[in-house]
Short mmCIF file of C-alpha atoms and ligand atoms in Angstrom, two decimals:
data_model
loop_
_atom_site.label_atom_id
_atom_site.label_comp_id
_atom_site.label_asym_id
_atom_site.label_seq_id
_atom_site.Cartn_x
_atom_site.Cartn_y
_atom_site.Cartn_z
CA UNK A 80 -26.05 -17.42 -7.34
CA UNK A 81 -24.97 -14.66 -5.00
CA UNK A 82 -28.16 -12.94 -3.85
CA UNK A 83 -26.53 -10.65 -1.27
CA UNK A 84 -27.29 -7.13 -2.44
CA UNK A 85 -24.28 -4.82 -2.59
CA UNK A 86 -24.95 -1.90 -0.24
CA UNK A 87 -25.13 1.29 -2.27
CA UNK A 88 -22.31 3.77 -1.85
CA UNK A 89 -23.84 7.20 -2.26
CA UNK A 90 -21.49 10.13 -1.87
CA UNK A 91 -23.84 12.75 -3.32
CA UNK A 92 -25.25 14.07 -0.05
CA UNK A 93 -25.99 13.24 3.58
CA UNK A 94 -29.69 13.53 2.68
CA UNK A 95 -29.68 10.09 1.03
CA UNK A 96 -29.72 8.05 4.24
CA UNK A 97 -32.29 5.29 4.77
CA UNK A 98 -34.49 5.31 7.85
CA UNK A 99 -33.02 2.80 10.33
CA UNK A 100 -35.17 0.05 11.94
CA UNK A 101 -34.97 1.79 15.33
CA UNK A 102 -36.11 5.07 13.84
CA UNK A 103 -38.95 3.33 11.98
CA UNK A 104 -40.09 1.69 15.21
CA UNK A 105 -40.12 5.08 16.93
CA UNK A 106 -42.15 6.52 14.05
CA UNK A 107 -44.63 3.65 14.06
CA UNK A 108 -45.26 4.02 17.78
CA UNK A 109 -45.55 7.81 17.89
CA UNK A 110 -48.71 9.32 19.38
CA UNK A 111 -50.07 11.88 16.92
CA UNK A 112 -52.66 14.63 16.57
CA UNK A 113 -53.47 17.48 14.21
CA UNK A 114 -50.44 19.73 14.40
CA UNK A 115 -52.13 22.69 12.70
CA UNK A 116 -54.27 22.79 15.84
CA UNK A 117 -51.14 22.27 17.94
CA UNK A 118 -52.52 18.87 18.99
CA UNK A 119 -49.66 16.57 18.04
CA UNK A 120 -47.90 15.47 21.23
CA UNK A 121 -44.82 14.15 19.43
CA UNK A 122 -44.34 17.37 17.44
CA UNK A 123 -44.81 19.35 20.64
CA UNK A 124 -42.26 17.18 22.40
CA UNK A 125 -39.71 17.60 19.59
CA UNK A 126 -40.20 21.38 19.64
CA UNK A 127 -39.84 21.47 23.44
CA UNK A 128 -36.74 19.26 23.50
CA UNK A 129 -34.88 21.09 20.78
CA UNK A 130 -35.78 24.59 22.02
CA UNK A 131 -34.51 23.61 25.48
CA UNK A 132 -31.34 22.09 24.09
CA UNK A 133 -30.46 25.22 22.08
CA UNK A 134 -31.66 27.68 24.72
CA UNK A 135 -34.51 29.25 22.74
CA UNK A 136 -37.98 30.19 24.00
CA UNK A 137 -39.72 27.99 21.51
CA UNK A 138 -39.47 26.08 18.23
CA UNK A 139 -41.53 25.13 15.19
CA UNK A 140 -41.42 21.96 13.07
CA UNK A 141 -41.22 22.28 9.28
CA UNK A 142 -41.21 19.75 6.46
CA UNK A 143 -37.93 21.07 5.02
CA UNK A 144 -35.00 23.36 5.65
CA UNK A 145 -35.91 25.50 2.66
CA UNK A 146 -39.30 26.27 4.15
CA UNK A 147 -37.93 26.79 7.64
CA UNK A 148 -35.35 29.29 6.35
CA UNK A 149 -37.91 31.09 4.20
CA UNK A 150 -40.47 31.38 7.00
CA UNK A 151 -37.71 32.77 9.24
CA UNK A 152 -36.70 35.37 6.66
CA UNK A 153 -40.35 36.32 6.25
CA UNK A 154 -40.81 36.52 10.01
CA UNK A 155 -37.90 38.94 10.32
CA UNK A 156 -38.37 40.98 7.13
CA UNK A 157 -41.44 42.59 5.60
CA UNK A 158 -42.16 43.48 1.98
CA UNK A 159 -39.35 45.62 0.56
CA UNK A 160 -36.97 44.89 3.42
CA UNK A 161 -33.53 43.51 2.75
CA UNK A 162 -31.40 40.72 4.16
CA UNK A 163 -27.64 40.46 3.97
CA UNK A 164 -26.45 37.01 2.96
CA UNK A 165 -23.38 35.26 1.58
CA UNK A 166 -23.10 34.70 -2.18
CA UNK A 167 -22.64 30.99 -1.49
CA UNK A 168 -25.39 30.67 1.13
CA UNK A 169 -28.09 28.09 0.59
CA UNK A 170 -30.92 30.58 1.15
CA UNK A 171 -29.53 32.84 -1.55
CA UNK A 172 -28.13 30.44 -4.09
CA UNK A 173 -29.91 27.13 -3.79
CA UNK A 174 -33.49 27.99 -2.84
CA UNK A 175 -34.61 29.53 -6.13
CA UNK A 176 -34.49 33.00 -4.64
CA UNK A 177 -37.53 32.21 -2.50
CA UNK A 178 -36.92 35.20 -0.24
CA UNK A 179 -37.41 37.53 -3.22
CA UNK A 180 -39.90 35.44 -5.19
CA UNK A 181 -42.23 34.51 -2.36
CA UNK A 182 -41.23 36.84 0.47
CA UNK A 183 -40.79 40.17 -1.36
CA UNK A 184 -37.48 40.46 0.48
CA UNK A 185 -34.50 41.90 -1.37
CA UNK A 186 -31.32 39.88 -0.86
CA UNK A 187 -28.05 41.77 -0.53
CA UNK A 188 -25.56 39.02 -1.37
CA UNK A 189 -21.95 39.57 -0.29
CA UNK A 190 -18.83 37.57 -1.05
CA UNK A 191 -18.04 34.83 1.42
CA UNK A 192 -14.56 34.67 2.95
CA UNK A 193 -12.52 31.47 2.63
CA UNK A 194 -13.72 30.34 6.07
CA UNK A 195 -17.39 30.78 5.12
CA UNK A 196 -18.07 34.04 6.97
CA UNK A 197 -18.70 37.52 5.55
CA UNK A 198 -16.20 40.24 6.52
CA UNK A 199 -17.73 42.76 8.93
CA UNK A 200 -16.44 45.68 6.83
CA UNK A 201 -18.38 44.32 3.86
CA UNK A 202 -21.50 43.98 6.00
CA UNK A 203 -21.05 47.53 7.33
CA UNK A 204 -20.70 48.90 3.81
CA UNK A 205 -23.86 47.09 2.67
CA UNK A 206 -26.20 48.36 5.40
CA UNK A 207 -28.40 50.98 3.76
CA UNK A 208 -29.02 54.40 5.29
CA UNK A 209 -32.53 55.41 6.30
CA UNK A 210 -33.47 56.96 2.98
CA UNK A 211 -36.49 56.36 0.77
CA UNK A 212 -34.25 55.34 -2.12
CA UNK A 213 -33.15 52.20 -0.34
CA UNK A 214 -34.62 48.99 0.93
CA UNK A 215 -34.53 48.72 4.71
CA UNK A 216 -31.70 46.43 5.79
CA UNK A 217 -33.22 44.22 8.47
CA UNK A 218 -31.34 40.98 8.81
CA UNK A 219 -27.98 39.26 8.63
CA UNK A 220 -28.21 35.58 7.64
CA UNK A 221 -25.26 33.23 8.11
CA UNK A 222 -24.84 29.49 7.58
CA UNK A 223 -23.02 26.92 9.73
CA UNK A 224 -21.56 24.64 8.53
CA UNK A 225 -20.91 26.45 5.28
CA UNK A 226 -19.88 23.99 2.55
CA UNK A 227 -18.69 21.77 5.41
CA UNK A 228 -16.65 24.54 7.06
CA UNK A 229 -17.26 25.44 10.69
CA UNK A 230 -17.56 29.17 11.22
CA UNK A 231 -15.21 30.28 14.03
CA UNK A 232 -17.04 30.98 17.27
CA UNK A 233 -15.30 34.35 17.70
CA UNK A 234 -16.53 35.38 14.24
CA UNK A 235 -20.09 34.36 15.07
CA UNK A 236 -19.96 36.41 18.26
CA UNK A 237 -18.51 39.44 16.47
CA UNK A 238 -20.91 39.23 13.52
CA UNK A 239 -24.07 38.84 15.61
CA UNK A 240 -23.01 41.60 18.02
CA UNK A 241 -22.18 43.83 15.07
CA UNK A 242 -25.53 43.13 13.45
CA UNK A 243 -27.47 43.88 16.63
CA UNK A 244 -25.49 47.06 17.23
CA UNK A 245 -26.56 48.19 13.77
CA UNK A 246 -30.21 47.34 14.37
CA UNK A 247 -30.23 44.12 12.34
CA UNK A 248 -31.66 40.81 13.41
CA UNK A 249 -29.71 37.60 12.91
CA UNK A 250 -30.69 34.25 11.38
CA UNK A 251 -28.57 31.11 11.16
CA UNK A 252 -29.14 28.42 8.58
CA UNK A 253 -27.96 25.59 10.82
CA UNK A 254 -28.87 22.78 8.44
CA UNK A 255 -25.68 21.06 9.64
CA UNK A 256 -25.22 22.82 12.98
CA UNK A 257 -24.73 19.47 14.72
CA UNK A 258 -21.71 18.79 12.49
CA UNK A 259 -20.29 22.11 13.68
CA UNK A 260 -21.14 21.29 17.30
CA UNK A 261 -19.55 17.84 17.19
CA UNK A 262 -16.49 19.09 15.34
CA UNK A 263 -15.83 22.03 17.67
CA UNK A 264 -16.99 20.16 20.81
CA UNK A 265 -19.28 23.02 21.76
CA UNK A 266 -22.60 22.76 23.52
CA UNK A 267 -25.67 23.68 21.49
CA UNK A 268 -26.36 26.93 23.32
CA UNK A 269 -22.85 28.29 22.83
CA UNK A 270 -22.86 27.32 19.16
CA UNK A 271 -25.92 29.44 18.35
CA UNK A 272 -25.49 32.28 20.86
CA UNK A 273 -26.30 35.65 19.31
CA UNK A 274 -28.81 34.42 16.74
CA UNK A 275 -32.44 35.50 16.84
CA UNK A 276 -33.48 32.41 14.91
CA UNK A 277 -31.85 29.17 13.84
CA UNK A 278 -33.03 26.55 11.35
CA UNK A 279 -31.84 23.03 12.24
CA UNK A 280 -32.24 20.15 9.76
CA UNK A 281 -33.01 16.64 10.96
CA UNK A 282 -32.81 15.03 7.52
CA UNK A 283 -29.15 15.70 6.69
CA UNK A 284 -26.48 13.95 8.74
CA UNK A 285 -28.96 13.02 11.47
CA UNK A 286 -30.75 10.52 9.26
CA UNK A 287 -34.42 11.49 9.63
CA UNK A 288 -36.52 11.14 6.46
CA UNK A 289 -37.73 14.76 6.57
CA UNK A 290 -38.06 17.70 8.88
CA UNK A 291 -36.37 20.85 10.11
CA UNK A 292 -36.98 22.89 13.22
CA UNK A 293 -36.92 26.66 13.50
CA UNK A 294 -35.82 28.07 16.85
CA UNK A 295 -36.68 31.55 18.05
CA UNK A 296 -38.55 33.78 20.47
CA UNK A 297 -42.32 33.44 20.95
CA UNK A 298 -42.82 36.47 18.69
CA UNK A 299 -40.61 35.25 15.85
CA UNK A 300 -42.10 31.76 15.95
CA UNK A 301 -45.68 33.09 16.04
CA UNK A 302 -44.95 35.01 12.84
CA UNK A 303 -43.16 32.02 11.28
CA UNK A 304 -46.13 29.81 12.16
CA UNK A 305 -48.41 32.08 10.13
CA UNK A 306 -46.03 31.99 7.16
CA UNK A 307 -45.61 28.23 7.43
CA UNK A 308 -49.34 27.84 6.87
CA UNK A 309 -49.27 30.21 3.89
CA UNK A 310 -46.33 28.30 2.43
CA UNK A 311 -48.20 25.02 2.66
CA UNK A 312 -46.18 23.63 5.54
CA UNK A 313 -49.00 23.10 8.02
CA UNK A 314 -48.83 19.33 8.42
CA UNK A 315 -51.45 17.33 10.27
CA UNK A 316 -50.37 14.07 12.00
CA UNK A 317 -46.73 15.12 11.67
CA UNK A 318 -45.73 13.30 14.86
CA UNK A 319 -44.68 10.36 12.71
CA UNK A 320 -41.93 12.57 11.28
CA UNK A 321 -41.22 14.33 14.56
CA UNK A 322 -40.64 10.92 16.19
CA UNK A 323 -37.87 10.33 13.66
CA UNK A 324 -36.39 13.70 14.63
CA UNK A 325 -36.49 12.87 18.34
CA UNK A 326 -34.85 9.52 17.63
CA UNK A 327 -32.18 11.25 15.52
CA UNK A 328 -31.40 13.76 18.28
CA UNK A 329 -30.98 10.96 20.77
CA UNK A 330 -29.00 8.48 18.66
CA UNK A 331 -27.35 10.16 15.71
CA UNK A 332 -25.58 13.28 16.97
CA UNK A 333 -22.37 12.03 18.64
CA UNK A 334 -21.77 9.57 15.81
CA UNK A 335 -21.32 12.45 13.32
CA UNK A 336 -17.66 12.29 14.39
CA UNK A 337 -17.42 9.01 12.42
CA UNK A 338 -18.62 10.81 9.28
CA UNK A 339 -15.99 13.49 9.83
CA UNK A 340 -13.29 10.83 10.24
CA UNK A 341 -14.49 9.07 7.09
CA UNK A 342 -14.39 12.32 5.11
CA UNK A 343 -10.83 12.98 6.32
CA UNK A 344 -9.84 9.42 5.40
CA UNK A 345 -11.43 9.77 1.96
CA UNK A 346 -9.66 13.07 1.36
CA UNK A 347 -6.26 11.57 2.20
CA UNK A 348 -6.91 8.64 -0.14
CA UNK A 349 -7.89 10.98 -2.99
CA UNK A 350 -4.91 13.21 -2.34
CA UNK A 351 -2.65 10.15 -2.55
CA UNK A 352 -4.03 9.62 -6.05
CA UNK A 353 -2.65 13.07 -6.90
CA UNK A 354 -6.04 14.81 -6.93
CA UNK A 355 -6.32 18.34 -5.52
CA UNK A 356 -8.48 17.99 -2.41
CA UNK A 357 -9.59 20.60 0.08
CA UNK A 358 -9.14 18.84 3.44
CA UNK A 359 -12.57 18.61 5.06
CA UNK A 360 -13.45 20.01 8.48
CA UNK A 361 -16.63 17.95 8.79
CA UNK A 362 -18.46 15.55 6.44
CA UNK A 363 -18.15 17.46 3.16
CA UNK A 364 -15.06 17.52 1.01
CA UNK A 365 -14.24 19.01 -2.36
CA UNK A 366 -11.97 17.50 -4.97
CA UNK A 367 -11.11 18.92 -8.37
CA UNK A 368 -11.58 16.58 -11.32
CA UNK A 369 -10.26 17.62 -14.76
CA UNK A 370 -13.18 18.34 -17.10
CA UNK A 371 -12.30 15.52 -19.51
CA UNK A 372 -12.69 12.94 -16.72
CA UNK A 373 -16.07 14.09 -15.40
CA UNK A 374 -18.36 11.97 -17.62
CA UNK A 375 -16.18 8.82 -17.87
CA UNK A 376 -15.39 8.84 -14.14
CA UNK A 377 -19.10 9.16 -13.34
CA UNK A 378 -19.79 6.09 -15.52
CA UNK A 379 -16.87 4.17 -14.06
CA UNK A 380 -18.04 4.81 -10.49
CA UNK A 381 -21.65 3.95 -11.34
CA UNK A 382 -20.45 0.67 -12.80
CA UNK A 383 -19.08 -0.12 -9.33
CA UNK A 384 -22.26 0.91 -7.54
CA UNK A 385 -20.96 4.30 -6.48
CA UNK A 386 -23.02 7.43 -6.92
CA UNK A 387 -21.20 10.74 -6.84
CA UNK A 388 -21.95 14.19 -8.26
CA UNK A 389 -18.73 14.28 -10.24
CA UNK A 390 -17.94 17.75 -11.54
CA UNK A 391 -14.87 19.89 -12.04
CA UNK A 392 -15.33 20.89 -8.42
CA UNK A 393 -16.76 17.69 -6.97
CA UNK A 394 -18.50 17.66 -3.58
CA UNK A 395 -18.37 14.34 -1.75
CA UNK A 396 -20.39 13.83 1.43
CA UNK A 397 -20.09 11.16 4.11
CA UNK A 398 -23.01 10.06 6.30
CA UNK A 399 -24.40 7.38 8.55
CA UNK A 400 -25.08 4.95 5.71
CA UNK A 401 -21.39 4.87 4.69
CA UNK A 402 -19.02 2.62 6.58
CA UNK A 403 -15.22 2.77 6.49
CA UNK A 404 -15.26 -0.37 4.34
CA UNK A 405 -17.49 1.41 1.82
CA UNK A 406 -15.16 4.41 1.79
CA UNK A 407 -12.34 1.97 1.04
CA UNK A 408 -14.41 0.52 -1.79
CA UNK A 409 -15.00 4.02 -3.15
CA UNK A 410 -11.29 4.80 -2.98
CA UNK A 411 -10.51 1.55 -4.76
CA UNK A 412 -12.91 2.53 -7.55
CA UNK A 413 -11.31 5.97 -7.89
CA UNK A 414 -7.87 4.30 -7.98
CA UNK A 415 -8.94 1.80 -10.65
CA UNK A 416 -10.35 4.42 -12.99
CA UNK A 417 -8.34 3.70 -16.13
CA UNK A 418 -8.36 7.25 -17.45
CA UNK A 419 -5.97 8.92 -14.97
C1 PLP B 996 -27.08 24.51 4.14
C2 PLP B 996 -28.46 24.08 3.73
N1 PLP B 996 -29.51 24.81 4.10
C3 PLP B 996 -30.76 24.48 3.77
C4 PLP B 996 -31.02 23.34 3.03
C5 PLP B 996 -32.43 23.04 2.61
O1 PLP B 996 -32.91 21.90 3.21
P1 PLP B 996 -34.11 21.05 2.52
O2 PLP B 996 -33.47 20.23 1.46
O3 PLP B 996 -34.64 20.24 3.67
O4 PLP B 996 -35.09 22.01 1.99
C6 PLP B 996 -29.95 22.54 2.62
C7 PLP B 996 -30.21 21.32 1.81
O5 PLP B 996 -29.33 20.58 1.47
C8 PLP B 996 -28.63 22.92 2.98
O6 PLP B 996 -27.58 22.19 2.60
#
């Protein structure tokens, strides 16, 4: 009997990674304290290290990227204020409208350009005049990477300068900022220059089980710390999770290049099958699957131990728990689908 388990091939997201033995050892050995009192040395160390690395005054650890983004929006905007955001942005589209529902902040969604940015003319046209009929436009929120695309550095400079010139603050959802950094070979400080706050996720491509960090000035983070507590994100001995984040920062950043190579390799293989693929810039690729194949292809892949969110516009994501051999196995399964 063959008892060797087949390693799962999960292309749904880079959030599916298992905690590695080294990371678990770091977590088990972490000194901890009550972080609501600011007493957790490992959380404090993570916040210090990451703030230093990105060139911010300070940082704050959160359980999730959703909460980190929301606390940032609430730190920048008060009740009845407005933030400008892309139609496709996570904070607008995939966080249940938390800014409006929980923050009393009106979103002003604008169409995203093909490269993931928002045209400055559209931003200019959306900024409301100082008039009691309008919400006060306070903030521009961008995302990098955006659906796996790296926003051009020149655009980020122009957009943040433009926002500041017009009296807006700037927030970056940098859930996958390290993918952008590795892809564009930038240093952390250059990659986020011009933003008043940045949310960085540790539990996407970096492989930590949970955790995001919000970067900002002392004032912004003091406000975000208050909101974090109200939102239920005040964790106690959170150093166990912060230790995973520190481990991830040390061991799992440079290797993101492998995920990018694997995504490129996967996209070429799918294209060779005649499928329309958008060539990936980082670890996320999109492939169009005709509607009639969605359900049977999902079943076929599952039968071969492959999990994928197959849809007409399918997103496939590579990560540290996917080797080149597993990508080959996935490609084989796509090739052997009898329905093509
Ligand atoms: C771009 C982006 N921002 C924010 C989040 C939210 O992160 P979390 O799932 O930790 O709440 C995600 C989650 O996938 C994301 O992809």
